[in-house]
Amino acid sequence: MSEHVEVTISAGGKREEPGPMRLTLTLAIAGIIAGAALASVYEITRPIIEANNQRALRRAVLTVVPGSEKVQALAYRDGQLVAIERAADTTDPVVYGAFSDSGRFVGYAVDAEGPGFQDTIHLLFGYDPDTRTITGMQVLESRETPGLGDRIYKDPKFVAQFEALAVKPDVVLVKGGAKAGNEVDAITGATISSKAVVNIIKAGNAQWLDRLDTAATLQLLLEEQHTDVTPEADK
Amino acid sequence: MQDMLWIFISAMLINNFVLSYFLGLCPFFGVSNRLSTSLRLGVAVTLVMIVTSICASLLNTFVLPYAPYLQLISFIIVIASTVQFAEMIIKRFSPALFRALGIFLPLITTNCAILGLALFQTNRDYGFLQGLTFAVGAGAGFTLAIVLMASLRQEMRLSNIPSIVQGTAISMILAGLLSLAFMGFAGMFSAL
Amino acid sequence: MADSKSSQQIYDEFVKGVWKENPVFVQVLGMCPMLAVTNTAINALAMGGATLFVLLGSSVLVSLLRRFIPKQVRISTYILIIATFVTIVDFSLNAMAPVIHKELGAFIALIVVNCLILGRQEAFASRQPVHLAAADALGMGGGFTIALFCLGATREVLGFGELFGVPLFGEHFEPWVIMIMPPGGFIMLGLILLLLNWAQQRRGSRAATQAAGEQVSAHDALPIAPAHDSGHIEEVV
């Protein structure tokens, strides 16, 4: 292969018409080299990138479920929650289980997204099946208006409303101060963004609460599975 | 269904590819001199987007899970072949349109909007139908933006513009005003 | 071998990209990434750096391989080379600076369709020896980064009242939120181009008056240095 290239190089200066063979060969060689370079860079960076993602996810889960120390991804399959290594490995819906240092189950973290004021809002909220309350909310991704809509994650007062929020009856958005346990007070000047957050959480509840409440009996099982996986997740 | 509607409206109006994501600016400023040409270019871009979206869905399902590092290269190859193919078909069936589009047809290959579509679709984990809806919405949004821009520039030719703002400067400011107008669409979905 | 003539040539190629043929302000190339990610100075610098790396890597490689690449498949080969470098940058940035990587998102991958990079391969790197190609890439990449930084810094100062996250003004400053949103990008770039047009026209008319033998007073100096004033450019770089 390389000989062929050599020969044509010496003739390259005279601008001869290279045959289709040489054209294909050049592209093929370029493709193989590029592929090899990419594969090796990928192999080097992959563990770091995955560790970064894992750490970011863990930090988010620990924020929305107070008192938790360890995280386990759980896939919902045939009415059961099954421990899995990574969320990307399955096509089943995934929720995260949060556990204390000693391995005691503390709560779930639910991933949810939906239309915001500008673009899709992607958030994570914690749920405690024992008290039937939402335990925290963190926006992971959004493009809300700076200074107005972005207060859904920058305004500590708004975020704090999700720290002990009853899910029955349904969460509602109100204006001028929340009174009941299931009420969220809208941000002045960012009503639509506030409403979007409440709607996304409501949709997440509709999808997950029944599943999580019935799966609560699986807690013991979860803890056993969890202890097996902990060293990996805790790194 | 709600989901599909959101993807479509968001890609076309609220998060317009050109005016909110700055994708496809080269043809947006380059081909928006005449209304008829810009409309045709919009249609061609939409068609290429649809084919690209289908190919990207297939790649995401069957190839890229095994070799994620080939994502960018495979997307580019798909786009380049699609454009080449579109060029052949248009030349065969509508030589007039082929001449009207001229150099801008091959330039679709390096149009950020097409690659951006494939990348966004992948980043957001869209399935086949969601991806298709996204492509149609984005294409419609691109066409709308470029047609609006062409109409504005046709009007502009009749007006007396100070010499220092002529050319790219005034086009940029016009695009800024259009983008400002499109901001009015924000919130129309979650306000329901 | 590095005689003064060739180092002068390298310097010329470098300065050309940074100033005389600045890819953004003069040639208006590569607008997609430059408007989308220039809402803060740090994002602008990251984007500029990534583009510079891809441009330098591809230019050097294309220049080294220029005799091996047949004319008919050159564009495909260039794109392949560029895409490889972009993917490398994408992965490395994701591993080393995940926060910035998340901010820039898909726009890093979109460097691959930045007309500036392919344009430099076709117009310059494929015809010139490697040291000139590298100088050209550094100049163009540097010019691109500087332009991005100007835009990003202005938008951040006006839109957040901050620079690199450090507040510049007191409590009473009301940020121009529109500047960090999409319309602000278009309008700001439009205004910068307008300023440059104005400067160029002034320079043109001043040259005309000078030719007529009239003295121009010192306080009338232009805000932007003339292209031949290399001392000033060194300061800027």
Coordinates of N, CA and C in Angstrom, one line a residue, chain C residues 57-218:
Chain C
G57 N -4.0 22.5 14.2 CA -3.7 21.1 14.0 C -4.0 20.8 12.5
S58 N -5.2 21.2 12.0 CA -5.5 20.8 10.6 C -4.6 21.5 9.6
S59 N -4.2 22.8 9.9 CA -3.4 23.5 8.9 C -2.0 22.8 8.8
V60 N -1.4 22.5 10.0 CA -0.1 21.8 10.0 C -0.2 20.5 9.2
L61 N -1.2 19.7 9.6 CA -1.3 18.4 9.0 C -1.6 18.5 7.4
V62 N -2.5 19.4 7.1 CA -2.8 19.5 5.6 C -1.5 20.0 4.9
S63 N -0.8 20.9 5.5 CA 0.4 21.4 4.8 C 1.4 20.3 4.7
L64 N 1.6 19.5 5.7 CA 2.6 18.4 5.7 C 2.2 17.4 4.6
L65 N 0.9 17.2 4.5 CA 0.4 16.1 3.6 C 0.0 16.7 2.2
R66 N 0.3 17.9 1.9 CA -0.2 18.6 0.7 C 0.2 17.9 -0.5
R67 N 1.3 17.2 -0.6 CA 1.7 16.5 -1.8 C 1.1 15.1 -1.9
F68 N 0.6 14.6 -0.8 CA 0.0 13.3 -0.8 C -1.5 13.2 -1.1
I69 N -2.1 14.4 -1.0 CA -3.6 14.4 -1.1 C -4.0 14.7 -2.5
P70 N -4.6 13.8 -3.3 CA -5.0 14.1 -4.6 C -6.1 15.2 -4.6
K71 N -6.0 16.0 -5.7 CA -6.9 17.2 -5.8 C -8.4 16.8 -5.7
Q72 N -8.7 15.7 -6.3 CA -10.2 15.4 -6.4 C -10.8 15.1 -5.1
V73 N -10.0 14.5 -4.2 CA -10.6 14.1 -2.9 C -10.1 15.1 -1.8
R74 N -9.6 16.2 -2.1 CA -9.0 17.0 -1.1 C -10.0 17.5 -0.1
I75 N -11.2 18.0 -0.5 CA -12.1 18.6 0.4 C -12.6 17.5 1.4
S76 N -12.9 16.3 0.9 CA -13.3 15.2 1.8 C -12.2 14.9 2.8
T77 N -10.9 14.9 2.4 CA -9.8 14.6 3.3 C -9.7 15.7 4.3
Y78 N -9.8 17.0 3.9 CA -9.7 18.1 4.8 C -10.8 18.0 5.9
I79 N -12.0 17.7 5.4 CA -13.1 17.6 6.4 C -12.9 16.5 7.4
L80 N -12.4 15.4 6.9 CA -12.0 14.2 7.7 C -11.0 14.7 8.8
I81 N -10.0 15.4 8.4 CA -8.9 15.8 9.3 C -9.5 16.8 10.3
I82 N -10.3 17.7 9.8 CA -10.9 18.7 10.7 C -11.8 18.0 11.8
A83 N -12.7 17.1 11.3 CA -13.6 16.4 12.2 C -12.9 15.6 13.2
T84 N -11.7 15.1 12.9 CA -10.9 14.3 13.8 C -10.5 15.3 14.9
F85 N -9.9 16.4 14.5 CA -9.4 17.3 15.6 C -10.6 17.9 16.4
V86 N -11.7 18.1 15.8 CA -12.8 18.6 16.6 C -13.3 17.6 17.6
T87 N -13.4 16.4 17.2 CA -13.8 15.3 18.1 C -12.8 15.2 19.3
I88 N -11.5 15.3 19.0 CA -10.5 15.3 20.0 C -10.7 16.4 21.0
V89 N -10.9 17.6 20.5 CA -11.2 18.8 21.4 C -12.4 18.6 22.2
D90 N -13.5 18.0 21.6 CA -14.7 17.8 22.2 C -14.5 16.9 23.4
F91 N -13.9 15.7 23.2 CA -13.6 14.8 24.3 C -12.8 15.4 25.4
S92 N -11.7 16.0 24.9 CA -10.7 16.5 25.9 C -11.4 17.6 26.8
L93 N -12.1 18.5 26.2 CA -12.8 19.5 27.0 C -13.8 18.9 27.9
N94 N -14.5 17.9 27.5 CA -15.5 17.3 28.3 C -14.8 16.6 29.5
A95 N -13.6 16.1 29.3 CA -12.9 15.4 30.4 C -12.3 16.4 31.3
M96 N -11.7 17.5 30.8 CA -11.0 18.4 31.6 C -11.8 19.6 32.2
A97 N -12.8 20.1 31.4 CA -13.6 21.2 31.9 C -15.0 21.0 31.6
P98 N -15.7 20.0 32.4 CA -17.0 19.7 32.1 C -18.0 20.8 32.1
V99 N -17.7 21.8 33.0 CA -18.7 22.9 33.1 C -18.7 23.8 31.9
I100 N -17.5 24.1 31.3 CA -17.4 24.9 30.1 C -18.0 24.0 28.9
H101 N -17.7 22.8 28.9 CA -18.2 21.9 27.9 C -19.7 21.9 27.8
K102 N -20.3 21.9 29.0 CA -21.8 21.9 29.1 C -22.3 23.3 28.6
E103 N -21.6 24.3 28.9 CA -22.1 25.7 28.4 C -22.0 25.7 26.9
L104 N -20.9 25.2 26.3 CA -20.8 25.4 24.9 C -21.6 24.3 24.1
G105 N -21.9 23.2 24.8 CA -22.8 22.2 24.2 C -22.4 21.7 22.8
A106 N -23.4 21.7 22.0 CA -23.2 21.2 20.6 C -22.3 22.1 19.8
F107 N -22.1 23.3 20.3 CA -21.3 24.3 19.4 C -19.9 23.9 19.3
I108 N -19.3 23.1 20.2 CA -18.0 22.6 20.0 C -17.9 21.7 18.7
A109 N -18.8 20.8 18.6 CA -18.9 19.9 17.5 C -19.1 20.7 16.2
L110 N -19.8 21.8 16.3 CA -20.1 22.6 15.2 C -18.9 23.4 14.6
I111 N -17.8 23.4 15.3 CA -16.6 24.0 14.8 C -16.3 23.4 13.4
V112 N -16.7 22.1 13.3 CA -16.3 21.4 12.1 C -16.9 22.1 10.8
V113 N -18.0 22.7 10.9 CA -18.6 23.4 9.8 C -18.3 24.9 9.8
N114 N -17.4 25.3 10.6 CA -17.0 26.7 10.6 C -16.2 27.0 9.3
C115 N -16.8 27.9 8.4 CA -16.3 28.1 7.1 C -14.8 28.5 7.2
L116 N -14.4 29.2 8.3 CA -13.1 29.7 8.4 C -12.1 28.6 8.3
I117 N -12.3 27.5 8.9 CA -11.3 26.4 9.0 C -11.1 25.8 7.6
L118 N -12.2 25.4 7.0 CA -12.1 24.7 5.7 C -11.5 25.7 4.7
G119 N -11.9 27.0 4.8 CA -11.4 28.0 4.0 C -9.9 28.2 4.0
R120 N -9.4 28.2 5.2 CA -7.9 28.3 5.4 C -7.2 27.1 4.8
Q121 N -7.7 25.9 4.9 CA -7.1 24.7 4.3 C -7.0 24.9 2.8
E122 N -8.1 25.3 2.2 CA -8.3 25.3 0.8 C -7.4 26.5 0.2
A123 N -7.5 27.6 0.9 CA -6.9 28.8 0.4 C -5.4 29.0 0.7
F124 N -5.0 28.4 1.9 CA -3.6 28.6 2.3 C -2.8 27.4 2.6
A125 N -3.3 26.6 3.6 CA -2.4 25.5 4.1 C -2.1 24.5 3.0
S126 N -3.0 24.3 2.0 CA -2.7 23.2 1.0 C -1.7 23.7 0.0
R127 N -1.3 25.0 0.1 CA -0.3 25.5 -0.9 C 1.0 26.0 -0.3
Q128 N 1.1 26.0 1.0 CA 2.2 26.7 1.6 C 3.0 25.7 2.5
P129 N 4.3 26.0 2.7 CA 5.1 25.2 3.6 C 4.6 25.3 5.0
V130 N 5.0 24.3 5.8 CA 4.3 24.1 7.1 C 4.5 25.3 8.0
H131 N 5.7 26.0 8.0 CA 5.9 27.1 9.0 C 5.0 28.3 8.6
L132 N 4.8 28.5 7.3 CA 3.8 29.6 7.0 C 2.4 29.2 7.3
A133 N 2.0 27.9 7.1 CA 0.7 27.5 7.4 C 0.4 27.6 8.9
A134 N 1.4 27.3 9.7 CA 1.2 27.4 11.1 C 1.0 28.8 11.5
A135 N 1.9 29.7 10.9 CA 1.8 31.2 11.2 C 0.4 31.7 10.8
D136 N -0.1 31.2 9.7 CA -1.4 31.7 9.2 C -2.5 31.2 10.1
A137 N -2.4 29.9 10.5 CA -3.4 29.4 11.4 C -3.4 30.1 12.8
L138 N -2.2 30.4 13.3 CA -2.1 31.1 14.6 C -2.7 32.5 14.4
G139 N -2.4 33.1 13.3 CA -2.9 34.5 13.1 C -4.4 34.5 13.0
M140 N -4.9 33.6 12.1 CA -6.4 33.6 11.9 C -7.1 33.1 13.2
G141 N -6.6 32.1 13.8 CA -7.2 31.6 15.1 C -7.1 32.7 16.1
G142 N -5.9 33.3 16.2 CA -5.8 34.4 17.2 C -6.8 35.5 16.9
G143 N -6.9 35.9 15.7 CA -7.8 37.0 15.3 C -9.2 36.6 15.6
F144 N -9.6 35.4 15.4 CA -10.9 34.9 15.7 C -11.2 34.9 17.2
T145 N -10.2 34.5 18.0 CA -10.3 34.5 19.4 C -10.5 35.9 19.9
I146 N -9.6 36.8 19.4 CA -9.7 38.2 19.9 C -11.1 38.8 19.6
A147 N -11.6 38.5 18.4 CA -12.9 39.0 18.0 C -14.0 38.5 18.9
L148 N -13.9 37.2 19.2 CA -14.9 36.5 20.0 C -14.8 37.1 21.4
F149 N -13.6 37.4 21.9 CA -13.4 37.9 23.2 C -14.0 39.3 23.3
C150 N -13.8 40.2 22.3 CA -14.3 41.5 22.3 C -15.8 41.4 22.4
L151 N -16.4 40.6 21.6 CA -17.9 40.5 21.6 C -18.4 39.9 22.9
G152 N -17.7 38.8 23.4 CA -18.1 38.2 24.7 C -18.0 39.1 25.8
A153 N -16.9 39.8 25.9 CA -16.6 40.7 27.0 C -17.6 41.9 27.0
T154 N -17.9 42.5 25.9 CA -18.9 43.6 25.8 C -20.2 43.1 26.2
R155 N -20.6 41.9 25.7 CA -22.0 41.4 26.1 C -22.1 41.1 27.5
E156 N -21.0 40.5 28.1 CA -21.0 40.2 29.5 C -21.1 41.5 30.4
V157 N -20.3 42.5 30.0 CA -20.2 43.7 30.8 C -21.6 44.4 30.8
L158 N -22.2 44.4 29.6 CA -23.5 45.1 29.5 C -24.6 44.3 30.1
G159 N -24.6 43.0 29.8 CA -25.7 42.1 30.1 C -25.7 41.6 31.6
F160 N -24.6 41.4 32.2 CA -24.5 40.9 33.5 C -23.9 42.0 34.5
G161 N -23.3 43.0 33.9 CA -22.5 44.0 34.7 C -21.3 43.4 35.3
E162 N -20.8 42.3 34.7 CA -19.6 41.6 35.2 C -18.6 41.3 34.1
L163 N -17.4 41.1 34.5 CA -16.4 40.6 33.5 C -15.7 39.4 34.2
F164 N -15.6 38.3 33.5 CA -15.1 37.0 34.1 C -15.8 36.7 35.5
G165 N -17.1 37.1 35.6 CA -17.8 36.8 36.8 C -17.6 37.8 37.9
V166 N -16.7 38.8 37.7 CA -16.4 39.8 38.7 C -17.3 41.0 38.5
P167 N -18.2 41.4 39.5 CA -19.1 42.5 39.3 C -18.2 43.8 39.1
L168 N -18.6 44.6 38.1 CA -17.9 45.8 37.8 C -18.6 47.1 38.3
F169 N -19.9 47.0 38.4 CA -20.6 48.2 38.8 C -21.3 48.0 40.2
G170 N -21.8 49.1 40.7 CA -22.4 49.0 42.0 C -23.8 48.3 41.9
E171 N -24.5 48.3 43.0 CA -25.8 47.8 43.1 C -26.8 48.4 42.1
H172 N -26.6 49.6 41.8 CA -27.6 50.4 41.1 C -27.6 50.1 39.6
F173 N -26.6 49.3 39.1 CA -26.5 49.0 37.7 C -27.6 48.1 37.3
E174 N -28.4 48.5 36.3 CA -29.5 47.6 35.8 C -29.0 46.9 34.6
P175 N -28.7 45.6 34.6 CA -28.1 44.9 33.5 C -29.0 45.0 32.2
W176 N -28.4 45.1 31.1 CA -29.1 45.1 29.8 C -29.3 43.6 29.4
V177 N -30.3 43.0 30.0 CA -30.4 41.5 29.8 C -30.4 41.2 28.3
I178 N -31.0 42.0 27.5 CA -31.1 41.7 26.1 C -29.8 41.4 25.5
M179 N -28.7 42.0 26.0 CA -27.4 41.8 25.4 C -26.9 40.3 25.5
I180 N -27.3 39.6 26.6 CA -26.8 38.2 26.7 C -27.8 37.3 26.0
M181 N -28.9 37.8 25.5 CA -29.8 36.9 24.8 C -29.6 37.0 23.3
P182 N -30.2 36.1 22.5 CA -29.8 36.1 21.1 C -29.9 37.4 20.4
P183 N -30.9 38.3 20.5 CA -30.9 39.5 19.7 C -29.7 40.4 20.0
G184 N -29.3 40.3 21.3 CA -28.1 41.1 21.7 C -26.9 40.8 20.9
G185 N -26.7 39.5 20.5 CA -25.6 39.0 19.8 C -25.6 39.7 18.4
F186 N -26.7 39.6 17.7 CA -26.8 40.2 16.4 C -26.6 41.7 16.4
I187 N -27.2 42.3 17.4 CA -27.2 43.8 17.4 C -25.7 44.2 17.8
M188 N -25.1 43.6 18.8 CA -23.8 44.0 19.2 C -22.8 43.8 18.0
L189 N -22.9 42.7 17.3 CA -22.0 42.5 16.2 C -22.2 43.5 15.1
G190 N -23.5 43.8 14.9 CA -23.9 44.9 13.9 C -23.2 46.2 14.3
L191 N -23.3 46.5 15.6 CA -22.7 47.8 16.1 C -21.2 47.8 15.9
I192 N -20.6 46.7 16.2 CA -19.1 46.6 16.1 C -18.7 46.8 14.6
L193 N -19.4 46.1 13.7 CA -19.1 46.3 12.3 C -19.3 47.7 11.8
L194 N -20.4 48.3 12.4 CA -20.7 49.7 12.1 C -19.5 50.6 12.5
L195 N -19.0 50.4 13.7 CA -17.9 51.2 14.2 C -16.7 51.0 13.3
L196 N -16.4 49.8 12.9 CA -15.3 49.5 12.0 C -15.4 50.2 10.7
N197 N -16.7 50.2 10.1 CA -16.9 50.9 8.9 C -16.7 52.4 9.0
W198 N -17.1 52.9 10.2 CA -17.0 54.3 10.4 C -15.5 54.7 10.5
A199 N -14.7 53.8 11.2 CA -13.3 54.1 11.3 C -12.6 54.0 10.0
Q200 N -13.0 53.1 9.2 CA -12.4 53.0 7.8 C -12.7 54.2 7.0
Q201 N -14.0 54.6 7.0 CA -14.4 55.8 6.2 C -13.6 57.0 6.7
R202 N -13.4 57.2 8.0 CA -12.7 58.3 8.5 C -11.2 58.2 8.0
R203 N -10.7 57.0 8.1 CA -9.3 56.8 7.6 C -9.2 57.2 6.2
G204 N -10.2 56.7 5.4 CA -10.2 57.1 4.0 C -10.2 58.5 3.7
S205 N -11.1 59.2 4.5 CA -11.2 60.7 4.2 C -10.0 61.4 4.7
R206 N -9.4 60.9 5.8 CA -8.2 61.5 6.4 C -7.0 61.4 5.4
A207 N -6.9 60.2 4.9 CA -5.8 60.0 3.9 C -6.0 60.9 2.8
A208 N -7.2 61.2 2.4 CA -7.5 62.1 1.3 C -7.1 63.5 1.6
T209 N -7.4 63.9 2.9 CA -7.0 65.3 3.3 C -5.5 65.4 3.4
Q210 N -4.9 64.3 3.9 CA -3.4 64.3 4.1 C -2.8 64.5 2.7
A211 N -3.3 63.8 1.8 CA -2.8 63.8 0.4 C -2.9 65.3 -0.1
A212 N -3.9 65.9 0.4 CA -4.1 67.3 -0.1 C -3.1 68.3 0.6
G213 N -2.3 67.7 1.5 CA -1.2 68.5 2.1 C -1.6 69.1 3.4
E214 N -2.7 68.7 4.0 CA -3.2 69.3 5.2 C -2.7 68.5 6.4
Q215 N -2.4 69.2 7.5 CA -2.0 68.5 8.7 C -3.3 68.0 9.5
V216 N -3.2 66.9 10.1 CA -4.3 66.4 10.9 C -3.8 66.5 12.4
S217 N -4.6 67.1 13.2 CA -4.1 67.3 14.6 C -4.1 66.0 15.3
A218 N -3.3 65.9 16.4 CA -3.1 64.7 17.1 C -4.3 64.2 17.8

